[in-house]
Amino acid sequence: MVPISVLESLVCSLSRTPGAAPGWTGSQLLTSSVAGPPSTKPLLRRLCSGSRLLLFSLGLSLLLLVVACVIASQNSQLRRDLLVLKETFHNFTVSTEAEVKALSTQGGSVGRKMKLLESQLEKQQRELSEDHSSLLLHMKQFVSDLRSLSCQMAVLQGNGSERTCCPINWMEYQDSCYWFSSSGRSWLESDKYCQLENAHLVVVTSWEEQKFVQHHMGPINTWIGLTDQNGPWRWVDGTDYEKSFKNWAPEQPDDWYGHGLGGGEDCAHFTPDGRWNDDICKRPYRWVCETELNKTS
Ligand SMILES: [Ca+2]
Ligand SMILES: [Ca+2]
């Protein structure tokens, strides 16, 4: 395929022959050739020159055709390469998405396992901490028992004239020793039990002592060493009732006769909320014994 502009330029080249004056047309050339013998040679030259140009233009056209074919071929190859590239990219994208999904799934699984391990670890740490606390408590108790035992030995060797430590299974608090019953007896039997232990029913003389006893007995009726069986209210160890700590429940003591069991109410006890009430002394309530340290027993 030869562009029209190329052909036009070829024709123009034909019209411009060597030796011809600028501005001559083809018809002038023909007229000049048929005019006489002197112009035969230039005409042949012109003809020869025209054939070369024609061959040249044909060759050029062929070359352009070849170039066009090569370009078309390369274009086709490029399109095929592009298609292959697109397909490869598509495959790559699909496989990458699949891998990302697989990684995400694996990541979730690993995260769940990590959380499980963390919770197990926390549980074990808690258990270990509880065991440690329990062990410390037992150690403290063991040391306390040992001290108490050695103290008891010293008391026995020295005829027990002075109490410097609490008996085994008694609890020490602010210069006193306490023993908490786990069964119920009447007030009189409870008082007798404590006396046999060289102690007395607990005498509560402060809010701290009230809370201590309450804490170790729990919410349950508990006899204390306060009675008005033989006159006015008195503490069993002689502590002044009028001047000392009190924690009566509202409208108590009321010496109530309404129970119909004979008599009123002459013995004091902790009610489940810790406040005091007077009740019939023969009720089987739990009790607490107390003995003071560093005191001749
Ligand atoms: Ca006391
Ligand atoms: Ca009462």
GROMACS .gro file of C-alpha atoms and ligand atoms in nm:
model
  299
    1MET     CA    1   0.000   0.000   0.000
    2VAL     CA    2   0.155   0.334  -0.111
    3PRO     CA    3   0.034   0.656   0.041
    4ILE     CA    4  -0.117   0.903  -0.209
    5SER     CA    5   0.117   1.179  -0.094
    6VAL     CA    6   0.416   0.958  -0.194
    7LEU     CA    7   0.272   0.904  -0.546
    8GLU     CA    8   0.211   1.274  -0.580
    9SER     CA    9   0.569   1.347  -0.487
   10LEU     CA   10   0.685   1.086  -0.743
   11VAL     CA   11   0.484   1.247  -1.021
   12CYS     CA   12   0.630   1.581  -0.924
   13SER     CA   13   0.977   1.429  -0.941
   14LEU     CA   14   0.899   1.296  -1.290
   15SER     CA   15   0.787   1.638  -1.401
   16ARG     CA   16   1.115   1.787  -1.273
   17THR     CA   17   1.374   1.652  -1.521
   18PRO     CA   18   1.743   1.744  -1.530
   19GLY     CA   19   1.821   2.029  -1.765
   20ALA     CA   20   1.466   2.142  -1.788
   21ALA     CA   21   1.397   2.489  -1.688
   22PRO     CA   22   1.204   2.531  -1.370
   23GLY     CA   23   0.833   2.573  -1.431
   24TRP     CA   24   0.809   2.338  -1.737
   25THR     CA   25   0.500   2.114  -1.755
   26GLY     CA   26   0.473   1.752  -1.889
   27SER     CA   27   0.303   1.867  -2.213
   28GLN     CA   28   0.584   2.113  -2.273
   29LEU     CA   29   0.830   1.825  -2.234
   30LEU     CA   30   0.637   1.613  -2.488
   31THR     CA   31   0.613   1.902  -2.729
   32SER     CA   32   0.985   1.956  -2.690
   33SER     CA   33   1.059   1.584  -2.763
   34VAL     CA   34   0.854   1.573  -3.083
   35ALA     CA   35   0.992   1.898  -3.198
   36GLY     CA   36   1.314   1.752  -3.353
   37PRO     CA   37   1.613   1.509  -3.330
   38PRO     CA   38   1.822   1.721  -3.090
   39SER     CA   39   1.583   1.634  -2.801
   40THR     CA   40   1.592   1.243  -2.835
   41LYS     CA   41   1.870   1.181  -2.582
   42PRO     CA   42   1.726   1.379  -2.294
   43LEU     CA   43   1.389   1.206  -2.351
   44LEU     CA   44   1.548   0.859  -2.314
   45ARG     CA   45   1.726   0.975  -2.007
   46ARG     CA   46   1.403   1.101  -1.876
   47LEU     CA   47   1.234   0.772  -1.955
   48CYS     CA   48   1.516   0.579  -1.787
   49SER     CA   49   1.500   0.810  -1.493
   50GLY     CA   50   1.119   0.757  -1.471
   51SER     CA   51   1.159   0.377  -1.464
   52ARG     CA   52   1.409   0.399  -1.181
   53LEU     CA   53   1.177   0.619  -0.987
   54LEU     CA   54   0.893   0.377  -1.055
   55LEU     CA   55   1.108   0.087  -0.936
   56PHE     CA   56   1.218   0.290  -0.640
   57SER     CA   57   0.860   0.372  -0.550
   58LEU     CA   58   0.758   0.009  -0.596
   59GLY     CA   59   1.046  -0.101  -0.373
   60LEU     CA   60   0.952   0.162  -0.119
   61SER     CA   61   0.590   0.046  -0.131
   62LEU     CA   62   0.705  -0.312  -0.083
   63LEU     CA   63   0.922  -0.208   0.206
   64LEU     CA   64   0.634  -0.018   0.365
   65LEU     CA   65   0.410  -0.320   0.309
   66VAL     CA   66   0.663  -0.544   0.479
   67VAL     CA   67   0.697  -0.295   0.765
   68ALA     CA   68   0.318  -0.279   0.798
   69CYS     CA   69   0.299  -0.660   0.799
   70VAL     CA   70   0.570  -0.681   1.062
   71ILE     CA   71   0.394  -0.420   1.274
   72ALA     CA   72   0.063  -0.601   1.232
   73SER     CA   73   0.229  -0.928   1.325
   74GLN     CA   74   0.395  -0.773   1.627
   75ASN     CA   75   0.064  -0.612   1.723
   76SER     CA   76  -0.104  -0.952   1.708
   77GLN     CA   77   0.178  -1.103   1.914
   78LEU     CA   78   0.145  -0.822   2.165
   79ARG     CA   79  -0.229  -0.886   2.192
   80ARG     CA   80  -0.165  -1.257   2.250
   81ASP     CA   81   0.099  -1.169   2.512
   82LEU     CA   82  -0.144  -0.925   2.671
   83LEU     CA   83  -0.412  -1.194   2.690
   84VAL     CA   84  -0.163  -1.438   2.841
   85LEU     CA   85  -0.055  -1.170   3.086
   86LYS     CA   86  -0.415  -1.095   3.179
   87GLU     CA   87  -0.486  -1.462   3.234
   88THR     CA   88  -0.170  -1.503   3.441
   89PHE     CA   89  -0.258  -1.196   3.648
   90HIS     CA   90  -0.612  -1.327   3.698
   91ASN     CA   91  -0.476  -1.664   3.812
   92PHE     CA   92  -0.229  -1.490   4.040
   93THR     CA   93  -0.505  -1.275   4.191
   94VAL     CA   94  -0.729  -1.579   4.250
   95SER     CA   95  -0.450  -1.782   4.408
   96THR     CA   96  -0.338  -1.484   4.621
   97GLU     CA   97  -0.694  -1.430   4.744
   98ALA     CA   98  -0.717  -1.798   4.834
   99GLU     CA   99  -0.386  -1.780   5.020
  100VAL     CA  100  -0.493  -1.464   5.203
  101LYS     CA  101  -0.818  -1.634   5.304
  102ALA     CA  102  -0.630  -1.942   5.421
  103LEU     CA  103  -0.387  -1.724   5.618
  104SER     CA  104  -0.675  -1.530   5.769
  105THR     CA  105  -0.845  -1.855   5.875
  106GLN     CA  106  -0.521  -1.985   6.020
  107GLY     CA  107  -0.469  -1.652   6.194
  108GLY     CA  108  -0.815  -1.674   6.355
  109SER     CA  109  -0.744  -2.028   6.469
  110VAL     CA  110  -0.410  -1.925   6.616
  111GLY     CA  111  -0.577  -1.629   6.790
  112ARG     CA  112  -0.839  -1.858   6.946
  113LYS     CA  113  -0.568  -2.098   7.062
  114MET     CA  114  -0.372  -1.808   7.211
  115LYS     CA  115  -0.680  -1.686   7.400
  116LEU     CA  116  -0.745  -2.038   7.529
  117LEU     CA  117  -0.384  -2.067   7.642
  118GLU     CA  118  -0.402  -1.725   7.806
  119SER     CA  119  -0.716  -1.815   7.998
  120GLN     CA  120  -0.562  -2.148   8.106
  121LEU     CA  121  -0.249  -1.966   8.217
  122GLU     CA  122  -0.452  -1.712   8.412
  123LYS     CA  123  -0.649  -1.992   8.578
  124GLN     CA  124  -0.329  -2.173   8.674
  125GLN     CA  125  -0.182  -1.850   8.808
  126ARG     CA  126  -0.495  -1.793   9.017
  127GLU     CA  127  -0.481  -2.148   9.150
  128LEU     CA  128  -0.112  -2.113   9.222
  129SER     CA  129  -0.174  -1.786   9.402
  130GLU     CA  130  -0.456  -1.944   9.605
  131ASP     CA  131  -0.234  -2.240   9.689
  132HIS     CA  132   0.042  -2.003   9.790
  133SER     CA  133  -0.194  -1.804  10.013
  134SER     CA  134  -0.328  -2.124  10.167
  135LEU     CA  135   0.025  -2.249  10.226
  136LEU     CA  136   0.121  -1.920  10.391
  137LEU     CA  137  -0.187  -1.939  10.610
  138HIS     CA  138  -0.102  -2.294  10.713
  139MET     CA  139   0.256  -2.193  10.781
  140LYS     CA  140   0.140  -1.905  10.999
  141GLN     CA  141  -0.097  -2.135  11.181
  142PHE     CA  142   0.180  -2.390  11.222
  143VAL     CA  143   0.417  -2.128  11.365
  144SER     CA  144   0.142  -2.002  11.593
  145ASP     CA  145   0.064  -2.356  11.712
  146LEU     CA  146   0.432  -2.421  11.772
  147ARG     CA  147   0.469  -2.103  11.973
  148SER     CA  148   0.155  -2.190  12.165
  149LEU     CA  149   0.284  -2.541  12.232
  150SER     CA  150   0.618  -2.420  12.358
  151CYS     CA  151   0.436  -2.160  12.568
  152GLN     CA  152   0.208  -2.429  12.713
  153MET     CA  153   0.514  -2.636  12.799
  154ALA     CA  154   0.666  -2.336  12.976
  155VAL     CA  155   0.337  -2.276  13.162
  156LEU     CA  156   0.328  -2.641  13.274
  157GLN     CA  157   0.691  -2.634  13.388
  158GLY     CA  158   0.634  -2.311  13.580
  159ASN     CA  159   0.315  -2.447  13.747
  160GLY     CA  160   0.096  -2.230  13.517
  161SER     CA  161   0.098  -1.932  13.749
  162GLU     CA  162   0.077  -1.681  13.460
  163ARG     CA  163  -0.079  -1.705  13.113
  164THR     CA  164   0.148  -1.559  12.850
  165CYS     CA  165   0.004  -1.747  12.552
  166CYS     CA  166  -0.329  -1.880  12.431
  167PRO     CA  167  -0.415  -2.249  12.474
  168ILE     CA  168  -0.407  -2.463  12.159
  169ASN     CA  169  -0.714  -2.405  11.939
  170TRP     CA  170  -0.786  -2.073  12.105
  171MET     CA  171  -0.754  -1.749  11.913
  172GLU     CA  172  -0.551  -1.454  12.033
  173TYR     CA  173  -0.687  -1.102  11.986
  174GLN     CA  174  -0.586  -0.780  12.167
  175ASP     CA  175  -0.443  -0.941  12.484
  176SER     CA  176  -0.721  -1.198  12.517
  177CYS     CA  177  -0.772  -1.558  12.407
  178TYR     CA  178  -1.104  -1.671  12.257
  179TRP     CA  179  -1.265  -2.009  12.206
  180PHE     CA  180  -1.573  -2.047  11.984
  181SER     CA  181  -1.816  -2.334  12.040
  182SER     CA  182  -1.966  -2.530  11.756
  183SER     CA  183  -2.263  -2.670  11.951
  184GLY     CA  184  -2.535  -2.522  12.170
  185ARG     CA  185  -2.586  -2.518  12.548
  186SER     CA  186  -2.783  -2.316  12.805
  187TRP     CA  187  -2.626  -1.997  12.938
  188LEU     CA  188  -2.539  -2.160  13.275
  189GLU     CA  189  -2.378  -2.467  13.113
  190SER     CA  190  -2.181  -2.240  12.878
  191ASP     CA  191  -2.060  -2.030  13.169
  192LYS     CA  192  -1.955  -2.345  13.359
  193TYR     CA  193  -1.768  -2.477  13.052
  194CYS     CA  194  -1.564  -2.158  13.027
  195GLN     CA  195  -1.483  -2.160  13.400
  196LEU     CA  196  -1.349  -2.516  13.372
  197GLU     CA  197  -1.112  -2.381  13.104
  198ASN     CA  198  -0.988  -2.110  13.343
  199ALA     CA  199  -1.184  -1.856  13.138
  200HIS     CA  200  -1.529  -1.692  13.136
  201LEU     CA  201  -1.807  -1.622  12.889
  202VAL     CA  202  -1.691  -1.344  12.653
  203VAL     CA  203  -1.710  -0.991  12.787
  204VAL     CA  204  -1.754  -0.751  12.498
  205THR     CA  205  -1.610  -0.414  12.593
  206SER     CA  206  -1.550  -0.246  12.255
  207TRP     CA  207  -1.681  -0.223  11.902
  208GLU     CA  208  -1.362  -0.394  11.780
  209GLU     CA  209  -1.419  -0.690  12.010
  210GLN     CA  210  -1.785  -0.702  11.900
  211LYS     CA  211  -1.680  -0.721  11.533
  212PHE     CA  212  -1.409  -0.980  11.607
  213VAL     CA  213  -1.649  -1.217  11.786
  214GLN     CA  214  -1.922  -1.157  11.527
  215HIS     CA  215  -1.680  -1.228  11.246
  216HIS     CA  216  -1.570  -1.563  11.388
  217MET     CA  217  -1.913  -1.681  11.501
  218GLY     CA  218  -2.110  -1.577  11.195
  219PRO     CA  219  -2.479  -1.482  11.192
  220ILE     CA  220  -2.599  -1.705  11.477
  221ASN     CA  221  -2.739  -1.667  11.829
  222THR     CA  222  -2.439  -1.671  12.070
  223TRP     CA  223  -2.431  -1.637  12.450
  224ILE     CA  224  -2.213  -1.362  12.601
  225GLY     CA  225  -2.112  -1.315  12.965
  226LEU     CA  226  -2.389  -1.065  13.054
  227THR     CA  227  -2.685  -1.150  13.282
  228ASP     CA  228  -2.936  -0.997  13.525
  229GLN     CA  229  -3.043  -1.324  13.690
  230ASN     CA  230  -2.956  -1.199  14.037
  231GLY     CA  231  -3.037  -0.827  14.018
  232PRO     CA  232  -2.915  -0.561  13.778
  233TRP     CA  233  -2.722  -0.635  13.458
  234ARG     CA  234  -2.362  -0.744  13.525
  235TRP     CA  235  -2.066  -0.879  13.331
  236VAL     CA  236  -1.928  -1.215  13.454
  237ASP     CA  237  -1.575  -1.075  13.503
  238GLY     CA  238  -1.694  -0.779  13.710
  239THR     CA  239  -1.662  -0.516  13.435
  240ASP     CA  240  -1.882  -0.212  13.512
  241TYR     CA  241  -2.199  -0.259  13.304
  242GLU     CA  242  -2.320   0.099  13.326
  243LYS     CA  243  -1.996   0.252  13.203
  244SER     CA  244  -1.896  -0.003  12.944
  245PHE     CA  245  -1.977  -0.069  12.577
  246LYS     CA  246  -2.332  -0.177  12.483
  247ASN     CA  247  -2.491  -0.296  12.160
  248TRP     CA  248  -2.851  -0.382  12.242
  249ALA     CA  249  -3.102  -0.427  11.964
  250PRO     CA  250  -3.385  -0.167  11.959
  251GLU     CA  251  -3.624  -0.202  12.256
  252GLN     CA  252  -3.394  -0.458  12.423
  253PRO     CA  253  -3.345  -0.575  12.693
  254ASP     CA  254  -3.723  -0.614  12.746
  255ASP     CA  255  -3.734  -0.906  12.993
  256TRP     CA  256  -4.019  -1.044  12.784
  257TYR     CA  257  -4.267  -1.279  12.953
  258GLY     CA  258  -4.475  -1.353  12.643
  259HIS     CA  259  -4.289  -1.675  12.556
  260GLY     CA  260  -4.492  -1.864  12.818
  261LEU     CA  261  -4.197  -2.074  12.938
  262GLY     CA  262  -4.194  -1.918  13.282
  263GLY     CA  263  -4.014  -1.608  13.400
  264GLY     CA  264  -3.875  -1.330  13.189
  265GLU     CA  265  -3.543  -1.303  12.999
  266ASP     CA  266  -3.222  -1.275  13.201
  267CYS     CA  267  -2.929  -1.376  12.975
  268ALA     CA  268  -2.776  -1.172  12.690
  269HIS     CA  269  -2.677  -1.306  12.349
  270PHE     CA  270  -2.574  -1.192  12.002
  271THR     CA  271  -2.863  -1.207  11.756
  272PRO     CA  272  -2.773  -1.306  11.398
  273ASP     CA  273  -2.707  -0.940  11.307
  274GLY     CA  274  -2.476  -0.901  11.607
  275ARG     CA  275  -2.700  -0.677  11.819
  276TRP     CA  276  -2.780  -0.797  12.169
  277ASN     CA  277  -3.105  -0.936  12.308
  278ASP     CA  278  -3.204  -1.076  12.646
  279ASP     CA  279  -3.352  -1.425  12.625
  280ILE     CA  280  -3.449  -1.723  12.841
  281CYS     CA  281  -3.123  -1.855  12.984
  282LYS     CA  282  -3.203  -2.219  12.913
  283ARG     CA  283  -3.212  -2.180  12.536
  284PRO     CA  284  -2.934  -2.392  12.374
  285TYR     CA  285  -2.726  -2.124  12.200
  286ARG     CA  286  -2.363  -2.139  12.102
  287TRP     CA  287  -2.115  -1.949  12.319
  288VAL     CA  288  -1.769  -1.790  12.328
  289CYS     CA  289  -1.513  -1.820  12.610
  290GLU     CA  290  -1.253  -1.552  12.682
  291THR     CA  291  -0.946  -1.537  12.898
  292GLU     CA  292  -0.700  -1.250  12.933
  293LEU     CA  293  -0.328  -1.289  12.872
  294ASN     CA  294  -0.057  -1.195  13.125
  295LYS     CA  295  -0.300  -1.242  13.406
  296THR     CA  296  -0.286  -1.476  13.702
  297SER     CA  297  -0.530  -1.757  13.633
  298CA      CA  298  -1.346  -0.892  12.654
  299CA      CA  299  -3.548  -0.982  12.499
   0.00000   0.00000   0.00000
